[in-house]
XYZ file of C-alpha atoms in Angstrom:
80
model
C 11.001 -9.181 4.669
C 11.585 -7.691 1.268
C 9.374 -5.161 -0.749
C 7.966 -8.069 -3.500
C 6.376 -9.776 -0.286
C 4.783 -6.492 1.299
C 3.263 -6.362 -2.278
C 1.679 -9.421 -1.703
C 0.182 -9.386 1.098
C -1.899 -6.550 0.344
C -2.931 -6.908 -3.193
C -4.036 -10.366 -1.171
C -5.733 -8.364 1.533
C -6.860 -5.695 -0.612
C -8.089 -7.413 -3.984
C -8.182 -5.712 -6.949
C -5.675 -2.997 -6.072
C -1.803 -2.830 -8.098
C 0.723 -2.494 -5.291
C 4.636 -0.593 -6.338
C 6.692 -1.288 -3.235
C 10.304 -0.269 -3.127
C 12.710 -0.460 0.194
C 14.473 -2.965 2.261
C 14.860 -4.469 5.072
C 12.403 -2.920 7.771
C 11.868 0.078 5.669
C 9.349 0.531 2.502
C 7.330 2.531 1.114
C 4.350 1.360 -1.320
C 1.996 3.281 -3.804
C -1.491 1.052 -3.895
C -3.892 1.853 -6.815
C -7.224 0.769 -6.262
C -10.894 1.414 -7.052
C -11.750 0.908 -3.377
C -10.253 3.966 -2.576
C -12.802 5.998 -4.431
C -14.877 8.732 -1.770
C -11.903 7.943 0.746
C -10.464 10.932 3.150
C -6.260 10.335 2.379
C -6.519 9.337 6.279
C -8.605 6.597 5.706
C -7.103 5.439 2.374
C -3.858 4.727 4.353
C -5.329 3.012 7.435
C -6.640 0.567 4.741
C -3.100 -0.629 4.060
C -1.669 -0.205 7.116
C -4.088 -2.842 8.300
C -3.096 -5.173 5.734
C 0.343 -5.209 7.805
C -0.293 -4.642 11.244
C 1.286 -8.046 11.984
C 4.337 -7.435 10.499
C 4.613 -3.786 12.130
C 4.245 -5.902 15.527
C 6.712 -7.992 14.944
C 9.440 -5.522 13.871
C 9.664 -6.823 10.364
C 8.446 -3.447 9.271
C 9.205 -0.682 11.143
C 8.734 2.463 8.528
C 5.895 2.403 6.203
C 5.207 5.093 3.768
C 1.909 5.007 2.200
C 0.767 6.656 -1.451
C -3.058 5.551 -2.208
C -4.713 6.323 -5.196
C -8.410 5.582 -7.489
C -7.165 4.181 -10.694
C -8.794 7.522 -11.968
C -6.533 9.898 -9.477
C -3.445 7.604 -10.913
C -4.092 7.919 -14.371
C -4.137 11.816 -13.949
C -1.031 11.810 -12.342
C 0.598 9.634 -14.836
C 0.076 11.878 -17.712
């Protein structure tokens, strides 16, 4: 498994959200930017996209996930 394909599979579970992975081999860590995340507890933000790969966890194809969620709002503000 490799970060571009984490990416995918939850910009395809989670439409409409912008996924930056980076890591390698069973180890990644993604920011996911997403409207869907607005009125979300951080808790809850992150148990969104840990469900888009609870397969792969299972499997041992991922075995450390570190999740960063933001609004697009809450990322804009950080980014300037």
């Amino acid at each position: 498994m490799d970060a571009e394909q984490v990416k995918q599979i939850i910009e395809q579970q989670l439409v409409g959200t912008q996924v930056i992975p980076s890591g390698e081999g069973c180890s990644f860590q993604v920011t996911v930017i997403g409207d869907l995340f607005a009125g979300l507890s951080p808790v809850k933000k992150q148990q969104l996209v840990y469900g888009c790969l609870t397969d792969q966890i299972a499997d041992g194809s991922i075995h450390a996930l570190g999740i960063k969620a933001y609004t697009t709002d809450q990322w804009q503000s950080l980014s300037t």
